[in-house]
PDB file of C-alpha atoms in Angstrom:
ATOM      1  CA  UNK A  84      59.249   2.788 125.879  1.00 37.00           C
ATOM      2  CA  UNK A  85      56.468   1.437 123.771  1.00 39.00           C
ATOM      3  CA  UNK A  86      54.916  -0.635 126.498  1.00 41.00           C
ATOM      4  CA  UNK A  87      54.092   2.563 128.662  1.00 44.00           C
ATOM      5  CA  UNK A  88      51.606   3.378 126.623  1.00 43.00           C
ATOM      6  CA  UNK A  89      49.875  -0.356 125.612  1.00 50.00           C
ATOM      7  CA  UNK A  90      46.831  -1.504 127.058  1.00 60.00           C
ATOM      8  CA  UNK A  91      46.748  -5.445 127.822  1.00 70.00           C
ATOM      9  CA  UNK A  92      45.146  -6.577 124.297  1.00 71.00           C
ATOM     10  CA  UNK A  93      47.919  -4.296 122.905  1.00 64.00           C
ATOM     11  CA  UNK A  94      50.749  -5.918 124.883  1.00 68.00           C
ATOM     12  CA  UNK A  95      49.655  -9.230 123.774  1.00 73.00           C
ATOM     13  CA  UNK A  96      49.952  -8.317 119.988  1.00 71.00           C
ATOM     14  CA  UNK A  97      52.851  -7.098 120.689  1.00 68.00           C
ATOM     15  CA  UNK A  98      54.359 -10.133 122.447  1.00 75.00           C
ATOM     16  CA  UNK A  99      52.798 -12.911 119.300  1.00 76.00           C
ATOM     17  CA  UNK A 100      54.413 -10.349 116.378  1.00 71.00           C
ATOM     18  CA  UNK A 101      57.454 -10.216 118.951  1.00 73.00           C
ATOM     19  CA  UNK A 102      57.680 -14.459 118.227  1.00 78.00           C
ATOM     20  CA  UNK A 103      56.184 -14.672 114.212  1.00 77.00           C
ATOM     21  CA  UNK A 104      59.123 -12.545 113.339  1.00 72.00           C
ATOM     22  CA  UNK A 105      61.676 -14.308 115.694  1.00 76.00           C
ATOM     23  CA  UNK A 106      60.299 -17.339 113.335  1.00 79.00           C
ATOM     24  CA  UNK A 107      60.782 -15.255 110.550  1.00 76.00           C
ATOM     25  CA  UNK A 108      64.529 -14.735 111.126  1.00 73.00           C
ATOM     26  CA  UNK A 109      65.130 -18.359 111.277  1.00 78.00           C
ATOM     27  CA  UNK A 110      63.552 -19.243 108.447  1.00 76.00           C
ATOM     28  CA  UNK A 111      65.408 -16.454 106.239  1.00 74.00           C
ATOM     29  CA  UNK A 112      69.073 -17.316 107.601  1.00 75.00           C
ATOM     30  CA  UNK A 113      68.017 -20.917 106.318  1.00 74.00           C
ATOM     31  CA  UNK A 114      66.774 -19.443 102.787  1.00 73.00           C
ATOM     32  CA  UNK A 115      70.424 -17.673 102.882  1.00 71.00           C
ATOM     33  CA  UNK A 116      68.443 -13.921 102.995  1.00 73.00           C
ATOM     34  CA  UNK A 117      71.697 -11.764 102.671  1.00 75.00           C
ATOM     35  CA  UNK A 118      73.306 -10.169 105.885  1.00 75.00           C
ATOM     36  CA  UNK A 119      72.221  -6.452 105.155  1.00 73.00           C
ATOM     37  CA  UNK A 120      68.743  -7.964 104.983  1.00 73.00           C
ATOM     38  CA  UNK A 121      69.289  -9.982 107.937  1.00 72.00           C
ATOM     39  CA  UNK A 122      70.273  -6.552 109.831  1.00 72.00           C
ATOM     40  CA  UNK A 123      67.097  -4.786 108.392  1.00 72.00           C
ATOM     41  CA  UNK A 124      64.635  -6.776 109.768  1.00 72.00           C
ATOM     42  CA  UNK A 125      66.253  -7.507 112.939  1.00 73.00           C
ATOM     43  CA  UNK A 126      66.866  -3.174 113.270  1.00 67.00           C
ATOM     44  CA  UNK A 127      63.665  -3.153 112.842  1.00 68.00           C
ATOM     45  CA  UNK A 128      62.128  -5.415 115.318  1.00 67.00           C
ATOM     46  CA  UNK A 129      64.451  -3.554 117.889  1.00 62.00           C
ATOM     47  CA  UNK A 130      62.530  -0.593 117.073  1.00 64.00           C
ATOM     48  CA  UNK A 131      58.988  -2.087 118.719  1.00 62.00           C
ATOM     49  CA  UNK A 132      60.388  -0.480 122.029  1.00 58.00           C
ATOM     50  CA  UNK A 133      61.622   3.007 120.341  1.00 64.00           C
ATOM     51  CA  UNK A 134      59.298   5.575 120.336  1.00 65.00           C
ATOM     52  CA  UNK A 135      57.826   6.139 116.701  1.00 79.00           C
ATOM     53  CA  UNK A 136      60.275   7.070 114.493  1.00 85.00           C
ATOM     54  CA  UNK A 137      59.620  10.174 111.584  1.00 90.00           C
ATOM     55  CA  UNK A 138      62.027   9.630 109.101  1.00 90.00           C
ATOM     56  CA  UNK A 139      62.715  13.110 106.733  1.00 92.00           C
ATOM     57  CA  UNK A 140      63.964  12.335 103.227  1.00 88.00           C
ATOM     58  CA  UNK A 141      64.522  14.307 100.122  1.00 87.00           C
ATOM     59  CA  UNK A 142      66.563  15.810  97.769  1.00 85.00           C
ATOM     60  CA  UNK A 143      69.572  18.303  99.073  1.00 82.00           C
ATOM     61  CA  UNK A 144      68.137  21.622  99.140  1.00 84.00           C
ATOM     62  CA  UNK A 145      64.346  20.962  98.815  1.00 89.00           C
ATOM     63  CA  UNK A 146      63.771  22.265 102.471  1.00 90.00           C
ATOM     64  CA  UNK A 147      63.638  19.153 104.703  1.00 91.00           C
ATOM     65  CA  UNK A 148      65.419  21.002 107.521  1.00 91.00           C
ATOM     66  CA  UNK A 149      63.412  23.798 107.291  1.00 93.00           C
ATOM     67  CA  UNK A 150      60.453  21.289 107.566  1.00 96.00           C
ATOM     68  CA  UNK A 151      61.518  20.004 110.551  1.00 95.00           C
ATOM     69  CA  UNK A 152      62.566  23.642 112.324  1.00 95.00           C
ATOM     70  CA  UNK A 153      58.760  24.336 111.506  1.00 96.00           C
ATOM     71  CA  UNK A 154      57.369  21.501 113.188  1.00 95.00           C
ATOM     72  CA  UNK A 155      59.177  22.063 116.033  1.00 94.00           C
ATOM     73  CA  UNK A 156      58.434  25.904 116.108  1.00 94.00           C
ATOM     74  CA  UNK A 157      62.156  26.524 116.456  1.00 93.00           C
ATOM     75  CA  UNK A 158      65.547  26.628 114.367  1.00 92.00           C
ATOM     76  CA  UNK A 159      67.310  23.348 115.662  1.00 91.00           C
ATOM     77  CA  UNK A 160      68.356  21.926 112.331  1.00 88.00           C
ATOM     78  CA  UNK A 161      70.722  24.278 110.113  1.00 84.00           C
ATOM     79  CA  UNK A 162      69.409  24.969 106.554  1.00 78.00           C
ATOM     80  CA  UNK A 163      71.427  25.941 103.401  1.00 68.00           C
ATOM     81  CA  UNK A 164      74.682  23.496 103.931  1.00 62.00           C
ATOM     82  CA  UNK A 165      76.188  21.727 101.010  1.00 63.00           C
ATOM     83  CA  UNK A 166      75.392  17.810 100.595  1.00 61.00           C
ATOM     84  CA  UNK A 167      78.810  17.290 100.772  1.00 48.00           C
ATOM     85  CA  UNK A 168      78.929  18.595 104.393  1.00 51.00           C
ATOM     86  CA  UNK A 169      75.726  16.972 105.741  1.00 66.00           C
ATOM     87  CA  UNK A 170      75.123  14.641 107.969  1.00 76.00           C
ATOM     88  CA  UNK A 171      71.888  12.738 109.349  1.00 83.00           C
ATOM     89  CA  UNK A 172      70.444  14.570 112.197  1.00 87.00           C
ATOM     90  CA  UNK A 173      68.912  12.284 115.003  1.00 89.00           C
ATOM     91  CA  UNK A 174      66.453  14.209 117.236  1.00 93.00           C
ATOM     92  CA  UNK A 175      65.346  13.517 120.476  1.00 92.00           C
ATOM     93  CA  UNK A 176      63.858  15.144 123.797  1.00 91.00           C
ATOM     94  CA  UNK A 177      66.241  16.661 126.242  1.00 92.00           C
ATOM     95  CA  UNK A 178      66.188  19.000 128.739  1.00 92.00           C
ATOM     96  CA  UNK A 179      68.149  21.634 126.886  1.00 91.00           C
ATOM     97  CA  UNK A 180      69.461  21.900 123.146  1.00 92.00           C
ATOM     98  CA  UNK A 181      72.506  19.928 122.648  1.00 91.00           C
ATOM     99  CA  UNK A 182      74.528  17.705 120.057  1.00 89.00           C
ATOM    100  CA  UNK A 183      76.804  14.690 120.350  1.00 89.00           C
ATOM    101  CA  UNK A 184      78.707  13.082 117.559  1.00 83.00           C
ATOM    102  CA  UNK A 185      78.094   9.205 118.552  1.00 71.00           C
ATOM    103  CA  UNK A 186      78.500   7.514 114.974  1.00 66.00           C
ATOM    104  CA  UNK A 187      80.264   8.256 111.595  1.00 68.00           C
ATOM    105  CA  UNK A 188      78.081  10.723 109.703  1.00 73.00           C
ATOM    106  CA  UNK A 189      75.376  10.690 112.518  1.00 82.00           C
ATOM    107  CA  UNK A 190      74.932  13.745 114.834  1.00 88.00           C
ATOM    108  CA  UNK A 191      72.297  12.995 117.984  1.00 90.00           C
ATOM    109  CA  UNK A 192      70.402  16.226 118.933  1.00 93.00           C
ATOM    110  CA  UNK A 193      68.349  16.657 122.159  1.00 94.00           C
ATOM    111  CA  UNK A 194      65.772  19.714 122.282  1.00 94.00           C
ATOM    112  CA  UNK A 195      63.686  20.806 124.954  1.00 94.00           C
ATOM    113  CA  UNK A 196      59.975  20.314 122.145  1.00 91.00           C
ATOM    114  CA  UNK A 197      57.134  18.834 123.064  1.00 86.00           C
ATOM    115  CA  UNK A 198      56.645  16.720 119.863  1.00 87.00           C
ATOM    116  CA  UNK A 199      59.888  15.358 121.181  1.00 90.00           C
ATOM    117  CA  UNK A 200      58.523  13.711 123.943  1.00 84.00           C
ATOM    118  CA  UNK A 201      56.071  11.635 121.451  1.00 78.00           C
ATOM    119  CA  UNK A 202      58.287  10.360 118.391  1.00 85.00           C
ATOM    120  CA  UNK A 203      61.826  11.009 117.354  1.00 88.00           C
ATOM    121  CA  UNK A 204      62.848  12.613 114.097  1.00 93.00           C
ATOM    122  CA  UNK A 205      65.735  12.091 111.700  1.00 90.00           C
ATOM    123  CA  UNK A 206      66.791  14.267 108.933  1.00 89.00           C
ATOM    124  CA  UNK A 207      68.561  12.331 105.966  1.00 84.00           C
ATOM    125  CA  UNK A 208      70.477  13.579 103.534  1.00 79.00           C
ATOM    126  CA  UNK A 209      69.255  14.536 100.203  1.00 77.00           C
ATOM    127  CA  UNK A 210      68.311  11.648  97.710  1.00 73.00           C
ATOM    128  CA  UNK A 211      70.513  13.255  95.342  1.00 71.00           C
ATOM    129  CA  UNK A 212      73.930  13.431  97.753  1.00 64.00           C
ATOM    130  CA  UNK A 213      76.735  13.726  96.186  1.00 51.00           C
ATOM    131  CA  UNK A 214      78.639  11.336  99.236  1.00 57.00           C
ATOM    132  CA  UNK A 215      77.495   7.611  98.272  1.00 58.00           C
ATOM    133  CA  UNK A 216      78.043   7.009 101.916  1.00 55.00           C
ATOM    134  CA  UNK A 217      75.339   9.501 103.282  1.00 55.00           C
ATOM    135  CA  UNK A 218      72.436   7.263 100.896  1.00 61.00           C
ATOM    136  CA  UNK A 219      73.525   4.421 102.158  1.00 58.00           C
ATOM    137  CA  UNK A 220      73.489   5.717 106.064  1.00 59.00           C
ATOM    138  CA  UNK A 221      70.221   7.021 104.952  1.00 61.00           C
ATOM    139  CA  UNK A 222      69.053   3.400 103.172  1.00 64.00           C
ATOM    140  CA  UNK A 223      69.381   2.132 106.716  1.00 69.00           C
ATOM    141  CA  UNK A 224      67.184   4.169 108.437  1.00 77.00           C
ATOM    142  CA  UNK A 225      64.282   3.682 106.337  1.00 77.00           C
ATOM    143  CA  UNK A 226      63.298   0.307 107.603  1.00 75.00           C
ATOM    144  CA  UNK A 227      63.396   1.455 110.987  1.00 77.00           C
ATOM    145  CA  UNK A 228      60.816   4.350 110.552  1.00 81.00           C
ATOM    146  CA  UNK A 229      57.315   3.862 110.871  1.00 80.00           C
ATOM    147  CA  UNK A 230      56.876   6.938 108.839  1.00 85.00           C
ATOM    148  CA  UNK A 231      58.466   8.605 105.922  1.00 90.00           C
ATOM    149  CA  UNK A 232      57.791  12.384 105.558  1.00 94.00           C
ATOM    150  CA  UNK A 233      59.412  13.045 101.907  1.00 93.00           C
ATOM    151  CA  UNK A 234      59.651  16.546 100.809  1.00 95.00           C
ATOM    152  CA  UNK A 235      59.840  18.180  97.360  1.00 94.00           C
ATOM    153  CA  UNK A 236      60.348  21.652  95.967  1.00 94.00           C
ATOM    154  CA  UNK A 237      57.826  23.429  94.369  1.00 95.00           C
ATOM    155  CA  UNK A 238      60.303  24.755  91.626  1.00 90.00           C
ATOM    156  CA  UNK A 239      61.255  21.106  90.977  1.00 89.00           C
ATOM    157  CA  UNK A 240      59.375  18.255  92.320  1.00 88.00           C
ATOM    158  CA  UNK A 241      59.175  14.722  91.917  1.00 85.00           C
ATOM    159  CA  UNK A 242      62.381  14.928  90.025  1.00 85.00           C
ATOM    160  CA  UNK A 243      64.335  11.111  88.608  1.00 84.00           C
ATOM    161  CA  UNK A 244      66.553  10.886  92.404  1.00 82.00           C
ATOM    162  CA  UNK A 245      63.058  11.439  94.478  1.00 85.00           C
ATOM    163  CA  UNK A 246      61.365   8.558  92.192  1.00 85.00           C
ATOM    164  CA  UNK A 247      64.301   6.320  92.481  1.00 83.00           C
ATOM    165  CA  UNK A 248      64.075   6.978  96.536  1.00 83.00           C
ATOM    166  CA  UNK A 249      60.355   6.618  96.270  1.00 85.00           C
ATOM    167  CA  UNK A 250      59.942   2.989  94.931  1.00 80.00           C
ATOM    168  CA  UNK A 251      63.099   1.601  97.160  1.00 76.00           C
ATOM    169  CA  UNK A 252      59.934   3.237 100.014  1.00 76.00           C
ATOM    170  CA  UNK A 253      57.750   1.421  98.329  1.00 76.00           C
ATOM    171  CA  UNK A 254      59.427  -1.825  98.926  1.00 71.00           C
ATOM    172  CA  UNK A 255      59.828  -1.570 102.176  1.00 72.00           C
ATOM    173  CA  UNK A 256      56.128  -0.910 102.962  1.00 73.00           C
ATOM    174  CA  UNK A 257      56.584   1.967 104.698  1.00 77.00           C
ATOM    175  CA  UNK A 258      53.512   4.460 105.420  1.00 83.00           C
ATOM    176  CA  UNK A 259      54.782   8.148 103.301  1.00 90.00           C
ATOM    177  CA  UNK A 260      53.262  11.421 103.775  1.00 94.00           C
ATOM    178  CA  UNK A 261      54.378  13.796 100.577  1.00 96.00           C
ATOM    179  CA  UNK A 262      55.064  17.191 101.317  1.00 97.00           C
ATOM    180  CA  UNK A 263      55.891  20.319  98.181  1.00 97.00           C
ATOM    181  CA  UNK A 264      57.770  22.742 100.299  1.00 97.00           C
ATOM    182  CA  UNK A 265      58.563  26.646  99.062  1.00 96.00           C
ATOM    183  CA  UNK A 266      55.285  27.058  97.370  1.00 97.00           C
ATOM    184  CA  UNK A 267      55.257  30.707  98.345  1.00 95.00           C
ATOM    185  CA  UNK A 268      57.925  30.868  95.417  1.00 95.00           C
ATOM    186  CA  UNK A 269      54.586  30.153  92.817  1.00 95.00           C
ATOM    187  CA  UNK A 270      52.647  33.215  92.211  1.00 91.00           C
ATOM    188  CA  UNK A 271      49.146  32.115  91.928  1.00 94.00           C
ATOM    189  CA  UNK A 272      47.126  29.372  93.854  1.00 94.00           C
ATOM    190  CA  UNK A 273      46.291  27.563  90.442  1.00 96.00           C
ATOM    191  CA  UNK A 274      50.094  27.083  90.067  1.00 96.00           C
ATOM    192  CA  UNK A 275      49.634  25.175  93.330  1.00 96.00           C
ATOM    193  CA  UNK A 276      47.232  23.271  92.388  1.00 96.00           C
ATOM    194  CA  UNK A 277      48.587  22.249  89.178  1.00 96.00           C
ATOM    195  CA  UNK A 278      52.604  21.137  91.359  1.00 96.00           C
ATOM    196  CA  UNK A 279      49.861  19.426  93.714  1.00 96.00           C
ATOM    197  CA  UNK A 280      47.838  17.641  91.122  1.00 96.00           C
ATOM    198  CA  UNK A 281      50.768  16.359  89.138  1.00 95.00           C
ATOM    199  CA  UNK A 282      53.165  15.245  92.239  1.00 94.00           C
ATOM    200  CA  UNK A 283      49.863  12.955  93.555  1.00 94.00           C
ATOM    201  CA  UNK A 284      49.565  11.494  90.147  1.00 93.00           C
ATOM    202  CA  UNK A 285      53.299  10.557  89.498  1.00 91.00           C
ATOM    203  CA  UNK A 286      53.170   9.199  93.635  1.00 91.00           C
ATOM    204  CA  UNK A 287      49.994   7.317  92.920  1.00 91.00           C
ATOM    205  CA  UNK A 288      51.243   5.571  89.624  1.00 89.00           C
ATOM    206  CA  UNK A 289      55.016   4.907  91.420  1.00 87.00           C
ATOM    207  CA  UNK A 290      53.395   3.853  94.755  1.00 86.00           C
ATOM    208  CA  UNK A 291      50.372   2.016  93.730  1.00 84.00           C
ATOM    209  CA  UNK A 292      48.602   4.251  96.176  1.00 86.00           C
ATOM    210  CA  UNK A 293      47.692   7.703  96.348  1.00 88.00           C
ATOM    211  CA  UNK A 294      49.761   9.404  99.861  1.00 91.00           C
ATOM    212  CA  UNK A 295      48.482  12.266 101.670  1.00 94.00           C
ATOM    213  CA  UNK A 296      50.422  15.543  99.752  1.00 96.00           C
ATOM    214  CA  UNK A 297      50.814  18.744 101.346  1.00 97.00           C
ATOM    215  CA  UNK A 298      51.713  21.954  99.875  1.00 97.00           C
ATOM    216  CA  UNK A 299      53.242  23.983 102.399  1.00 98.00           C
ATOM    217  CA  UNK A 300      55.676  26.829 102.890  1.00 97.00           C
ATOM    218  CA  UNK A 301      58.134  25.886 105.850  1.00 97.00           C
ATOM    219  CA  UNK A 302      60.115  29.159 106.167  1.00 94.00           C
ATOM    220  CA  UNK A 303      57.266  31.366 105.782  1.00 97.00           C
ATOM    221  CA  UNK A 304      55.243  28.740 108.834  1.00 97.00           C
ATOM    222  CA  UNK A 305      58.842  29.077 110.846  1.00 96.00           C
ATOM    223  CA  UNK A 306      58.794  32.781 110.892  1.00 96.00           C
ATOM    224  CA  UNK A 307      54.968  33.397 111.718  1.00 97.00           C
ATOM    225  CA  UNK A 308      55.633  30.759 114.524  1.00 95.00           C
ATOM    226  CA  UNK A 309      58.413  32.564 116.028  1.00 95.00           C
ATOM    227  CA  UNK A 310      56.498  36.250 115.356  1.00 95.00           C
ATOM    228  CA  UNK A 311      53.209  34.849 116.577  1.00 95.00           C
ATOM    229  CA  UNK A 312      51.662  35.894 113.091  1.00 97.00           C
ATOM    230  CA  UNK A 313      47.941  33.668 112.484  1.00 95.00           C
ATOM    231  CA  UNK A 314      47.745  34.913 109.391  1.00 96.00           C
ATOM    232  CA  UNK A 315      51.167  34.370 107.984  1.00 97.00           C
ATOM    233  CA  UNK A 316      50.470  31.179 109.396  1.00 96.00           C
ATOM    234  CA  UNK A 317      47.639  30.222 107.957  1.00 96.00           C
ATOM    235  CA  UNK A 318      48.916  31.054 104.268  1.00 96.00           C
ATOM    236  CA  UNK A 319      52.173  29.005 104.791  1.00 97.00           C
ATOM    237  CA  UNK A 320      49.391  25.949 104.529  1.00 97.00           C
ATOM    238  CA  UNK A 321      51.584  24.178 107.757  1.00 97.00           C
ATOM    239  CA  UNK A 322      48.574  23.777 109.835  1.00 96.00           C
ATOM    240  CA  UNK A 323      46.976  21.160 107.937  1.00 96.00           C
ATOM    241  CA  UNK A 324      49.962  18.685 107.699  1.00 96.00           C
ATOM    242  CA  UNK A 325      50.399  19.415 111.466  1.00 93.00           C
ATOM    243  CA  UNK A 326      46.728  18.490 111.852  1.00 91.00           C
ATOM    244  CA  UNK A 327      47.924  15.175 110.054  1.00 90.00           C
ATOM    245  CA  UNK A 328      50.816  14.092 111.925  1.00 87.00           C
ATOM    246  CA  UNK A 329      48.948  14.823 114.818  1.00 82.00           C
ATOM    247  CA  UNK A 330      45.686  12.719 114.283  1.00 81.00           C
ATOM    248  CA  UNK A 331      48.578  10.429 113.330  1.00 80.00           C
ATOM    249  CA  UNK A 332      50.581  10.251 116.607  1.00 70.00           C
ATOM    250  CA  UNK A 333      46.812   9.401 118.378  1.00 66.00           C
ATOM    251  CA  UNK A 334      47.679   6.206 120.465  1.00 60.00           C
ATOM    252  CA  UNK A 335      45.874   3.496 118.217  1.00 67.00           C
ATOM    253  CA  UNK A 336      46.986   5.098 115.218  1.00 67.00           C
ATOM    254  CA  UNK A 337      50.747   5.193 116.370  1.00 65.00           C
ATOM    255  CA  UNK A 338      50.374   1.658 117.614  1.00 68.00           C
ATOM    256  CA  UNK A 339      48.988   0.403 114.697  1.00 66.00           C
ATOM    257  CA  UNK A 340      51.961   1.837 112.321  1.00 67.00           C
ATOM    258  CA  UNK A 341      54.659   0.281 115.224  1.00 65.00           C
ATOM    259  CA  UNK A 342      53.417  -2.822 114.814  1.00 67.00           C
ATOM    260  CA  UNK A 343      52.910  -2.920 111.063  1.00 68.00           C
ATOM    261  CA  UNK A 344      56.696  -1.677 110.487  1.00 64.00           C
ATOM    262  CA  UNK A 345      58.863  -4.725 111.215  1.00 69.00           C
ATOM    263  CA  UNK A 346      55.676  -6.381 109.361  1.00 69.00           C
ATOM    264  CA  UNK A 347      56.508  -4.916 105.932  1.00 69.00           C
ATOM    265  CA  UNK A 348      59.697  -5.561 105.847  1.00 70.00           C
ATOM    266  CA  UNK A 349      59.698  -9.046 106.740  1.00 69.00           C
ATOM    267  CA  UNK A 350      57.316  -8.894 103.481  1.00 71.00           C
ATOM    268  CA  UNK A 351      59.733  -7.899 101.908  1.00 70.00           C
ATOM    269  CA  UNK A 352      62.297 -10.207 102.701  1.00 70.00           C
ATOM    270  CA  UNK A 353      60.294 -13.026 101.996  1.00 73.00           C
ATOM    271  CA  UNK A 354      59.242 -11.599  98.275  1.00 72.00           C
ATOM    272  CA  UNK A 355      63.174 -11.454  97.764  1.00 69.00           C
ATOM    273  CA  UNK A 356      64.094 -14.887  99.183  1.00 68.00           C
ATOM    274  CA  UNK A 357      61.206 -16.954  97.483  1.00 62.00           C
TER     275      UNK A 357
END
């Protein structure tokens, strides 16, 4: 729980956004918000409590599970399923690996990690799904994160489905981290540079701000994880969007993103209803 870890100035913030957005909600059901809206923000004042939530989105086949294996240092997630057969991936501590189907589409994984014990993760399915049903599953998700790690391919990025996914992000207010995965498939660090420069241009004119962007090769950081292999490591480029999420997850950093969630979408709402 959230308040484990707040000091008392903390708490207190906690307690006045706790009431503004309480306020909030009345006011909205009076200005006839809709009831998906309604859900949104009230999903996502629930989520004050949760641990912080790292939301993976994408298109099919761009590597997001593989991402996610990386972090962890260990293959939890499967890679190389068809959209059709995918379904979001909840993942939590537990004392041993496990999975339990609790909800339509949505499978809840436990794993023994230690990043576990500091946020949960959930993989989406890709932005370009072929089941309607799995981007809508995913759509609700969003609001509840208090990060959005989106990953695109090196052989393919920041392709009409990713911007379409991007600017609905956008409008939720939600803090995004871009990451190019599979650039060991370019043959020359100047074609990284060049899928680098042009994804942060096409984020910063979609997003109105320029997002951290990592090039990165998950498989290749996977493997020298598991083989204990520093150099492999170190050209898979992981380390430095590790180095991120970590100085991210530092308490007044994590706080300040909890607390700013429910925030932007209530911004949201109100933008829509007035």
């Amino acid at each position: 729980m959230l308040q484990a870890i707040l000091n008392e100035t903390q708490a207190r913030l906690l307690d006045e956004e706790r009431r503004a957005l309480g306020t909030l909600q009345t006011l909205l059901a009076q200005f006839g918000v809709t009831p998906e809206n309604r859900v949104a923000l009230e999903r996502s004042i629930h989520q004050l409590d949760d641990l912080f939530l790292l939301v993976v989105a994408g298109e099919f086949n761009a590597g997001k599970s593989a991402v996610v294996n990386a972090l962890l240092g260990h293959t939890i997630l499967e890679e190389g399923v068809t959209p059709t057969t995918v379904r979001i991936q909840r993942l939590t501590y537990g004392p041993e690996i496990g999975r339990t189907t609790r909800e339509i589409a949505i499978d809840d994984l436990t794993a023994p990690m230690e990043l576990l014990r500091q946020i949960s993760i959930v993989d989406t399915p890709g932005t370009n799904a072929i089941n309607r049903e799995h981007e809508a599953i995913t759509e609700e998700f969003v609001p509840r994160s208090d990060m959005v790690l989106f990953i695109t391919s090196a052989d393919r990025p920041f392709t009409e489905s990713e911007r379409r996914f991007l600017q609905q992000i956008r409008s939720w207010g939600k803090k995004v981290v871009l990451v190019i995965n599979k650039i060991d498939i370019l043959e020359t660090l100047d074609e990284v540079a060049r899928v680098e420069a042009f994804v942060a241009d096409n984020a910063q004119r979609l997003l109105d701000f320029r997002p951290p962007v990592f090039p990165v090769s998950a498989r290749r950081a996977l493997r020298a994880k598991v083989n204990g292999d520093t150099t492999l490591l170190a050209s898979s480029r992981f380390e430095s969007l590790e180095h991120y999420i970590r100085e991210t997850l530092d308490q007044t950093e994590r706080i300040r993103l909890k607390l700013h969630n429910p925030i932007g979408v209530g911004l949201r709402l109100i933008t829509e209803t007035t």
